[in-house]
Amino acid sequence: MYTHSEFDAAFVAERNRQFRAQVERRINGHLTEDEFKPLRLMNGLYLQLHAYMLRVAIPYGTLNSRQMHKLADIADRWDKGYGHFTTRQNIQYNWPDLRDVPDMLDALAEVGMHAIQTSGNTIRNVTADHFAGAAADEIADPRPVAELIRQWSTDHPEFQFLPRKFKVAVTGSPNDRAVTRAHDIGLRMVTQNGRPGFEVIIGGGLGRTPMIGKVIREFLPQEDLLPYLEAVVSVWNLLGRRDNKFKARIKITVHEHGLEDIRTRVEERFALIRPDFTGVDQKLFNDIKASFAAPVFREAPTAQYETAYKHDPIFRSWADTNLAAHRAPGYAIVQISLKAHGATPGDASSDQMRVMADLAQAYGHDELRISHEQNVILPHVHKSDLPTLHAMLKKHGLATANIGLISDIIACPGMDYCALATARSIPVAQEIATRFDELKLEHDIGHLKIKISGCINACGHHHVGHIGILGLDRAGVENYQITLGGDHTETAQLGDRTGPGFSADRIIPAIERIVFTYLDLRQGADEDFLTAYRRLGLAPFKAALYDEAPAYAAQ
């Protein structure tokens, strides 16, 4: 993985020094909160409902055991002993004291981490497939590309005061695990006549005006990536609405001008600036690629894994849900669920962080990944080590066998933390997970993605959930709207709104009726929820929701 160079370290140290002085001026009253706001946002510091919140970048979701240990130490020393992993592959600390934030940033810098551009109207943390470098279906590891974009975009002089925030996602697989079509720019690695390049998607995004991104270039040669990205962002920087922040994202610009007009402008800008990129970026890219060399995979018997799988039903259940195919023989990708039934989705205690860090060092070639689904990944684990690793995870409450199931819920912090939220998300997620654990139906239901947002900003990705839940305020009462049939993958689509929302005490029974309707109408256990919904359409689910038809569980 990439490690900070001397230049990187000096750059981060100087930014931290500047911010320390700005914090002191705020504490001393020499800066008002309004004057301080743009300065703190440039350094990842938000003012939430009850306290400041520090958002730390985990570029393309990759970190090592030393970095994870540092995140745990920060949680213990300056927060409440836990961190919250987000859908942007970041970690958030919800309770720092303002005076402590500069010390937190200096501690992060010790392990090559920072909070720069995790907020504000800039190019945010570049995200990537959480199986990058390990997936069996991968064309190439997308992380060197993500790192190139990170270096290009960090403190880019033209793009520090954009119309709104700007998000980029990269995947190296035809199976999209990076939600590329819901980003301002999505990059999907493709090849054309053996030549590496990208399908470029622009204008995706969720929030109050959700849109699926559109393909602006079917094939962009790899060596043209940075000038093309610069052309896209600079065109939007000129055209983007600054009179209304709710219409400022590139998705609105594409919608208002039309894709063809934007494509013409981008191509003209690209042709103008392409000669300025003389190959220095490609030399840098080749240097970066060397940092992402695959670990030396070992060959060993897998009999221990096979025996455990055959004779231990708890291990077998975990292996069936939480393991994914690895490109190296004898290896597996381990997904560690941060969604124990009744827990807060995405939260990890400092002790759990240390356990995961130690397991990565002992069994996972010292690599961890954070997924946009708020789980932690050990990308390279030999199968012979899986029984021992599973036992350690189980000992520390990290062996929940529910990846991809109904309790593996994405949820934003909601009104428990966020000043923008209009309803709670966390309690709803906890109650859904607990309820279906009580019913013992989770594994029978199979693959089903629930995503919950506590306001229209859609940080919980509810628009692309198989079942999406949006919490809103209706005359001072929490009200939850439901969408069905959303999809965040390569076949991305927005969910269909079912109708009027449900009060907090009626949302769990409503979800039950949806699930029981699916179980009644599916064509066997092999037909997952999304496939069944696409075959059946909205009508039977809407009838079950609003006619309150008899529940499957009562039959």
XYZ file of C-alpha atoms in Angstrom:
555
model
C 0.000 0.000 0.000
C 1.038 3.610 -0.471
C 3.000 5.263 2.351
C 3.530 8.966 2.797
C 6.645 10.427 1.180
C 8.705 13.163 2.809
C 6.715 15.684 0.794
C 3.411 14.213 2.020
C 4.563 14.260 5.631
C 5.757 17.860 5.406
C 2.545 18.942 3.691
C 0.324 17.353 6.356
C 2.493 18.711 9.188
C 2.204 22.260 7.826
C -1.571 21.963 7.408
C -1.844 20.705 10.988
C 0.314 23.565 12.246
C -1.898 26.100 10.491
C -5.054 24.510 11.849
C -3.698 24.421 15.392
C -3.280 28.196 15.203
C -6.796 28.574 13.809
C -8.256 26.477 16.637
C -6.472 28.626 19.196
C -7.911 31.754 17.605
C -11.408 30.231 17.760
C -11.020 29.241 21.415
C -9.658 32.680 22.302
C -12.625 34.340 20.611
C -10.591 35.936 17.831
C -12.644 33.958 15.282
C -16.418 33.643 15.345
C -17.990 30.269 14.548
C -19.001 31.606 11.117
C -15.405 32.691 10.438
C -14.060 29.378 11.753
C -16.466 27.170 9.770
C -14.700 27.225 6.358
C -11.350 26.649 8.068
C -12.506 23.654 10.089
C -14.333 22.124 7.118
C -11.083 22.162 5.127
C -9.691 19.939 7.885
C -12.561 17.519 8.286
C -14.147 19.056 11.387
C -17.934 19.360 11.587
C -20.176 20.841 14.260
C -22.862 18.243 14.841
C -25.887 18.101 17.112
C -24.085 17.689 20.431
C -20.389 18.174 19.741
C -17.758 18.559 17.058
C -17.155 15.557 14.809
C -13.807 14.763 13.161
C -13.956 12.819 9.895
C -10.697 11.050 9.057
C -9.863 9.930 5.526
C -9.105 6.299 4.812
C -8.148 6.702 1.151
C -9.845 4.067 -1.025
C -10.603 2.235 2.236
C -7.094 0.822 2.711
C -5.097 0.811 5.935
C -2.597 -1.355 7.797
C -2.503 -2.684 11.350
C -0.382 0.203 12.661
C -2.912 2.702 11.335
C -5.862 0.784 12.788
C -4.101 0.670 16.151
C -3.661 4.425 15.968
C -7.374 4.892 15.251
C -8.104 2.827 18.368
C -5.676 4.864 20.470
C -7.292 8.124 19.309
C -10.744 6.749 20.188
C -9.574 5.971 23.729
C -7.589 9.121 24.356
C -9.790 11.823 22.809
C -13.209 10.273 22.212
C -15.488 7.743 23.940
C -13.649 4.562 23.025
C -15.150 3.908 19.606
C -15.206 5.123 16.018
C -17.869 5.103 13.319
C -16.965 3.788 9.849
C -18.914 5.499 7.068
C -20.239 4.880 3.569
C -17.372 7.034 2.246
C -14.718 4.683 3.677
C -13.882 7.226 6.398
C -13.941 6.994 10.181
C -15.730 9.572 12.301
C -15.108 10.539 15.915
C -18.301 11.987 17.332
C -17.164 13.475 20.648
C -13.809 15.291 20.382
C -13.143 18.456 22.347
C -12.175 21.284 19.999
C -8.949 21.926 21.916
C -7.882 18.299 21.342
C -8.438 18.167 17.573
C -4.941 19.459 16.601
C -3.394 16.747 18.784
C -5.623 14.143 17.115
C -4.453 15.326 13.693
C -0.810 15.157 14.748
C -1.369 11.618 16.037
C -2.888 10.637 12.685
C 0.095 12.141 10.857
C 2.414 9.793 12.778
C 0.951 6.919 10.718
C 0.432 8.774 7.431
C -3.224 9.726 7.902
C -5.134 13.005 7.908
C -8.579 14.606 7.627
C -7.867 16.926 4.675
C -10.721 17.275 2.161
C -13.093 14.984 4.036
C -15.494 17.919 4.022
C -16.062 21.235 2.255
C -16.665 22.029 -1.406
C -13.668 20.093 -2.685
C -12.897 16.702 -4.211
C -13.523 14.367 -1.310
C -11.894 11.103 -0.247
C -11.569 8.888 -3.342
C -13.293 5.571 -2.731
C -12.741 2.174 -4.338
C -13.886 -1.435 -4.367
C -13.186 -2.855 -0.908
C -12.025 -6.124 -2.504
C -9.417 -4.268 -4.585
C -6.264 -6.273 -5.240
C -7.873 -9.484 -4.025
C -11.102 -10.106 -5.947
C -11.291 -13.091 -8.267
C -13.328 -11.070 -10.792
C -10.972 -8.095 -10.961
C -9.465 -6.716 -14.180
C -6.808 -4.818 -12.214
C -6.286 -3.311 -8.775
C -7.993 0.123 -8.882
C -6.163 1.522 -5.837
C -3.142 2.916 -7.742
C -5.619 4.868 -9.872
C -7.416 6.070 -6.733
C -4.100 7.142 -5.196
C -3.142 9.021 -8.362
C -6.466 10.873 -8.206
C -5.976 11.565 -4.500
C -2.588 13.153 -5.113
C -3.875 15.161 -8.073
C -6.940 16.437 -6.225
C -5.398 17.229 -2.833
C -5.056 20.993 -2.508
C -5.605 21.390 -6.266
C -5.533 25.187 -6.643
C -8.454 25.323 -9.073
C -10.735 22.966 -7.136
C -10.698 24.140 -3.505
C -13.874 26.225 -3.784
C -16.134 24.201 -6.050
C -19.891 24.817 -6.318
C -20.417 21.825 -3.971
C -18.631 18.726 -2.759
C -17.394 16.317 -5.428
C -17.040 12.549 -5.027
C -15.104 10.041 -7.133
C -15.307 6.232 -6.987
C -13.191 3.650 -8.833
C -13.687 -0.053 -9.446
C -11.501 -2.580 -11.218
C -14.215 -5.188 -11.547
C -17.188 -5.624 -13.880
C -19.168 -6.356 -10.706
C -19.534 -2.895 -9.201
C -18.896 -2.893 -5.442
C -18.016 0.829 -5.345
C -21.433 2.364 -6.209
C -19.826 4.156 -9.162
C -23.161 5.192 -10.695
C -24.129 7.196 -7.601
C -21.014 9.389 -7.667
C -20.173 12.693 -9.319
C -17.590 10.721 -11.301
C -17.523 6.949 -11.425
C -14.657 5.080 -13.091
C -15.016 1.461 -14.185
C -11.877 -0.252 -15.482
C -12.327 -1.770 -18.933
C -10.067 -2.938 -21.738
C -10.312 -2.249 -25.459
C -8.248 -4.456 -27.764
C -6.058 -5.303 -24.784
C -5.506 -1.651 -23.913
C -6.402 -0.612 -20.320
C -8.809 2.247 -19.786
C -12.011 3.395 -18.114
C -15.691 3.768 -18.671
C -16.346 7.276 -17.318
C -19.671 7.959 -15.615
C -20.710 11.444 -14.527
C -23.658 13.082 -12.804
C -24.615 10.393 -10.326
C -25.627 11.238 -6.797
C -28.305 10.704 -4.196
C -29.638 13.346 -1.777
C -32.789 15.385 -2.407
C -32.526 14.916 -6.190
C -31.263 11.362 -6.714
C -29.871 10.490 -10.135
C -28.041 7.541 -11.652
C -24.851 8.589 -13.440
C -24.559 8.652 -17.226
C -21.706 7.366 -19.371
C -19.832 10.304 -20.880
C -16.990 8.175 -22.308
C -17.303 4.459 -23.013
C -13.532 4.110 -23.217
C -10.904 6.517 -21.936
C -7.270 5.361 -22.297
C -5.506 5.085 -18.964
C -2.898 7.710 -19.890
C -5.664 10.285 -20.503
C -7.282 9.900 -17.089
C -6.017 12.960 -15.216
C -6.467 15.498 -18.032
C -9.955 14.146 -18.672
C -10.898 14.359 -14.996
C -9.500 17.879 -14.904
C -11.617 18.766 -17.939
C -14.786 17.395 -16.335
C -14.293 19.167 -13.016
C -13.224 22.464 -14.587
C -16.253 22.515 -16.907
C -18.557 21.907 -13.945
C -16.656 24.457 -11.849
C -17.591 27.104 -14.428
C -21.165 25.959 -15.095
C -22.188 24.729 -11.660
C -24.897 26.687 -9.856
C -23.618 28.874 -7.030
C -26.927 30.661 -6.489
C -28.601 27.604 -4.958
C -26.631 24.928 -3.103
C -29.447 22.442 -3.642
C -28.882 22.698 -7.405
C -25.098 22.930 -7.368
C -24.031 19.298 -7.791
C -22.816 18.133 -11.189
C -25.867 15.888 -11.533
C -28.036 19.029 -11.801
C -25.609 20.629 -14.250
C -25.769 17.555 -16.490
C -29.558 17.457 -16.180
C -29.991 21.164 -16.995
C -27.532 21.302 -19.895
C -27.945 17.773 -21.196
C -25.287 15.090 -21.459
C -24.371 15.911 -25.071
C -23.699 19.571 -24.304
C -21.562 18.642 -21.302
C -19.714 16.032 -23.356
C -18.933 18.607 -26.052
C -17.626 21.096 -23.493
C -15.533 18.453 -21.727
C -14.002 17.189 -24.952
C -13.112 20.747 -25.991
C -11.506 21.427 -22.637
C -9.726 18.058 -22.700
C -8.245 18.774 -26.139
C -7.000 22.143 -24.895
C -5.266 20.906 -21.735
C -4.125 17.431 -22.834
C -0.776 18.714 -24.221
C 0.072 20.141 -20.776
C 0.174 16.602 -19.387
C 3.578 15.604 -20.704
C 3.834 12.184 -19.080
C 4.848 13.203 -15.572
C 1.516 11.863 -14.330
C 2.212 8.479 -15.922
C 5.655 8.291 -14.354
C 4.042 9.071 -11.013
C 1.383 6.439 -11.694
C 4.024 3.784 -12.378
C 5.780 4.693 -9.136
C 2.492 4.447 -7.274
C 1.723 1.035 -8.794
C 4.932 -0.318 -7.304
C 3.543 0.517 -3.851
C 0.599 -1.786 -4.453
C 2.479 -4.929 -5.350
C 0.549 -8.001 -4.278
C 1.793 -9.790 -1.165
C 3.653 -13.053 -1.558
C 0.876 -15.609 -1.270
C 1.803 -18.899 0.355
C 0.860 -22.403 -0.598
C -0.470 -24.592 2.190
C -3.016 -27.387 2.674
C -6.608 -26.316 3.328
C -7.689 -29.489 5.130
C -8.182 -27.638 8.438
C -10.637 -25.260 6.780
C -12.483 -28.082 5.049
C -12.797 -30.060 8.286
C -14.139 -27.055 10.179
C -16.561 -26.287 7.352
C -17.867 -29.846 7.365
C -18.227 -30.375 11.109
C -18.788 -26.931 12.690
C -22.188 -25.456 11.689
C -21.418 -22.057 13.259
C -18.192 -21.774 11.285
C -19.946 -22.994 8.130
C -22.681 -20.365 8.490
C -20.055 -17.634 8.879
C -18.025 -18.925 5.939
C -21.094 -19.052 3.688
C -22.023 -15.414 4.329
C -18.792 -13.599 5.253
C -16.210 -15.051 2.854
C -15.713 -14.012 -0.763
C -13.700 -15.551 -3.577
C -10.020 -14.582 -3.753
C -7.929 -14.544 -6.901
C -5.156 -16.629 -5.290
C -5.658 -20.375 -4.807
C -6.159 -21.331 -1.157
C -7.078 -17.774 -0.058
C -10.340 -16.076 0.867
C -11.518 -12.503 1.416
C -12.863 -12.143 4.964
C -15.669 -9.671 5.634
C -15.955 -8.714 9.298
C -19.462 -7.573 10.089
C -19.858 -4.433 12.208
C -23.579 -5.193 12.330
C -24.074 -7.461 15.327
C -27.832 -7.700 15.954
C -28.886 -4.672 17.965
C -25.573 -2.835 17.516
C -25.038 0.528 15.815
C -24.122 -0.151 12.166
C -20.538 0.848 11.426
C -19.419 1.364 15.025
C -16.286 -0.392 16.300
C -14.888 -0.126 19.802
C -11.206 0.575 20.311
C -10.761 -2.997 21.563
C -12.392 -4.373 18.410
C -10.174 -2.172 16.239
C -7.104 -3.575 17.961
C -8.336 -7.141 17.518
C -8.895 -6.585 13.794
C -5.487 -4.922 13.468
C -3.763 -7.843 15.212
C -5.598 -10.392 13.053
C -4.586 -8.530 9.911
C -0.976 -8.572 11.012
C -1.032 -12.238 12.000
C -3.133 -13.704 9.208
C -3.885 -11.042 6.586
C -0.578 -9.744 5.175
C -1.056 -6.603 7.309
C -3.911 -5.208 5.206
C -7.404 -4.057 6.175
C -10.134 -2.416 4.116
C -13.190 -0.408 5.047
C -16.219 -1.018 2.843
C -18.846 1.545 1.853
C -21.225 -0.878 3.560
C -19.624 0.009 6.919
C -17.827 -3.290 7.458
C -14.143 -4.203 7.722
C -12.365 -6.483 5.260
C -9.259 -8.677 5.630
C -8.536 -9.070 1.908
C -5.866 -11.792 1.999
C -6.379 -14.702 4.443
C -5.258 -18.242 3.734
C -8.037 -20.762 4.270
C -5.933 -22.794 6.683
C -6.013 -19.822 9.077
C -9.748 -19.238 8.903
C -10.844 -21.516 11.804
C -8.390 -19.810 14.176
C -9.314 -16.366 12.896
C -13.027 -17.108 13.255
C -12.533 -18.223 16.859
C -10.798 -14.943 17.666
C -13.530 -12.921 15.970
C -16.200 -14.816 17.884
C -14.414 -14.170 21.181
C -14.579 -10.416 20.570
C -18.115 -10.137 19.178
C -16.999 -9.780 15.562
C -18.194 -13.058 14.045
C -21.782 -12.140 13.153
C -22.655 -14.228 10.083
C -24.827 -11.729 8.252
C -22.939 -10.087 5.375
C -25.492 -9.293 2.658
C -28.433 -10.331 4.832
C -31.284 -8.247 6.212
C -29.393 -7.170 9.360
C -26.340 -6.002 7.383
C -27.901 -2.543 7.278
C -26.323 0.704 6.110
C -27.432 3.539 8.382
C -26.351 7.149 8.765
C -25.917 8.571 12.304
C -29.315 10.251 12.026
C -30.785 12.509 14.670
C -28.762 10.854 17.432
C -25.747 12.847 16.203
C -26.320 14.852 13.038
C -27.571 18.446 13.096
C -29.060 18.019 9.609
C -31.070 14.891 10.405
C -34.853 15.002 10.692
C -35.328 11.501 12.126
C -33.406 8.755 13.858
C -31.735 6.023 11.818
C -29.788 3.974 14.336
C -32.740 2.767 16.475
C -34.649 1.701 13.366
C -31.671 -0.315 12.101
C -31.232 -1.901 15.528
C -34.901 -2.851 15.785
C -35.017 -4.373 12.290
C -31.916 -6.463 12.958
C -33.171 -7.585 16.351
C -36.652 -8.416 15.065
C -35.493 -10.649 12.216
C -32.978 -12.320 14.502
C -35.894 -13.160 16.805
C -37.896 -14.536 13.873
C -34.923 -16.687 12.795
C -35.717 -15.921 9.162
C -32.587 -14.038 8.164
C -30.835 -16.856 6.327
C -34.080 -18.050 4.756
C -34.671 -14.532 3.394
C -31.210 -14.483 1.857
C -29.579 -11.560 0.064
C -31.427 -8.336 0.942
C -29.948 -4.845 1.349
C -31.675 -2.375 3.677
C -30.327 1.175 3.703
C -31.563 3.919 6.050
C -31.123 7.704 5.950
C -32.238 10.148 8.617
C -32.813 13.000 6.167
C -33.030 13.788 2.461
C -29.245 14.157 2.178
C -29.249 10.342 1.841
C -25.964 9.563 3.608
C -27.411 6.087 4.224
C -27.842 5.476 0.448
C -31.540 4.634 0.924
C -32.355 5.381 -2.737
C -30.294 2.369 -3.869
C -31.358 -0.057 -1.152
C -33.398 -3.121 -2.038
C -35.492 -1.705 0.777
C -34.759 1.965 1.404
C -35.975 3.872 4.444
C -35.973 7.677 4.637
C -36.689 9.352 7.961
C -38.429 12.737 7.802
C -40.047 15.185 10.189
C -43.800 15.489 9.753
C -45.144 18.210 12.075
C -42.653 17.279 14.759
C -43.213 13.517 14.401
C -40.720 11.088 12.862
C -42.116 9.600 9.671
C -40.413 6.922 7.556
C -40.887 6.612 3.796
C -40.107 3.315 2.071
C -38.631 2.722 -1.377
C -38.267 -0.679 -3.022
C -36.101 -2.117 -5.771
C -33.059 0.137 -5.518
C -29.709 -1.245 -6.654
C -26.156 0.091 -6.115
C -24.326 -2.327 -8.429
C -23.498 -2.312 -12.154
C -27.266 -2.569 -12.801
C -27.893 0.479 -10.613
C -31.339 1.972 -10.293
C -33.268 4.122 -7.853
C -35.924 2.549 -5.679
C -39.651 3.111 -6.200
C -41.455 5.057 -3.503
C -44.258 2.935 -2.084
C -46.554 5.691 -0.778
C -47.181 7.500 2.522
C -44.657 7.043 5.292
C -44.954 5.200 8.583
C -44.549 6.371 12.156
C -41.654 5.063 14.237
C -43.869 2.476 15.932
C -45.210 1.185 12.582
C -42.059 1.016 10.477
C -40.871 -2.398 11.729
C -44.245 -4.106 11.054
C -44.224 -2.449 7.614
C -40.814 -3.969 6.816
C -42.108 -7.324 8.034
C -45.049 -7.160 5.621
C -42.699 -6.431 2.722
C -40.454 -9.357 3.606
C -43.313 -11.775 4.219
C -44.832 -10.834 0.863
C -41.514 -11.625 -0.809
C -41.284 -14.987 0.971
C -44.836 -15.826 -0.154
C -44.307 -14.876 -3.802
C -40.710 -15.798 -4.617
C -40.022 -18.640 -7.031
C -37.988 -20.679 -4.617
C -35.142 -19.830 -2.260
C -32.778 -19.114 -5.174
C -34.781 -16.038 -6.229
C -33.458 -13.185 -4.118
C -35.496 -10.150 -3.109
C -34.304 -7.816 -5.873
C -34.885 -10.404 -8.605
C -38.352 -11.119 -7.247
C -39.179 -7.414 -7.050
C -38.124 -6.850 -10.654
C -40.370 -9.735 -11.731
C -43.368 -8.804 -9.582
C -43.229 -5.011 -9.583
C -44.431 -2.694 -6.850
C -48.109 -3.675 -6.752
C -48.113 -6.731 -4.415
C -45.765 -5.055 -1.968
C -47.804 -1.852 -1.949
C -50.956 -3.852 -1.336
C -49.321 -5.640 1.580
C -48.086 -2.364 3.043
C -51.272 -0.361 2.878
C -53.990 -3.037 2.904
C -52.198 -4.675 5.842
C -52.683 -8.109 4.345
C -52.173 -11.159 6.593
C -48.515 -11.687 7.355
C -46.547 -14.709 6.215
C -45.502 -15.341 9.825
C -49.119 -15.859 10.872
C -49.844 -18.525 8.259
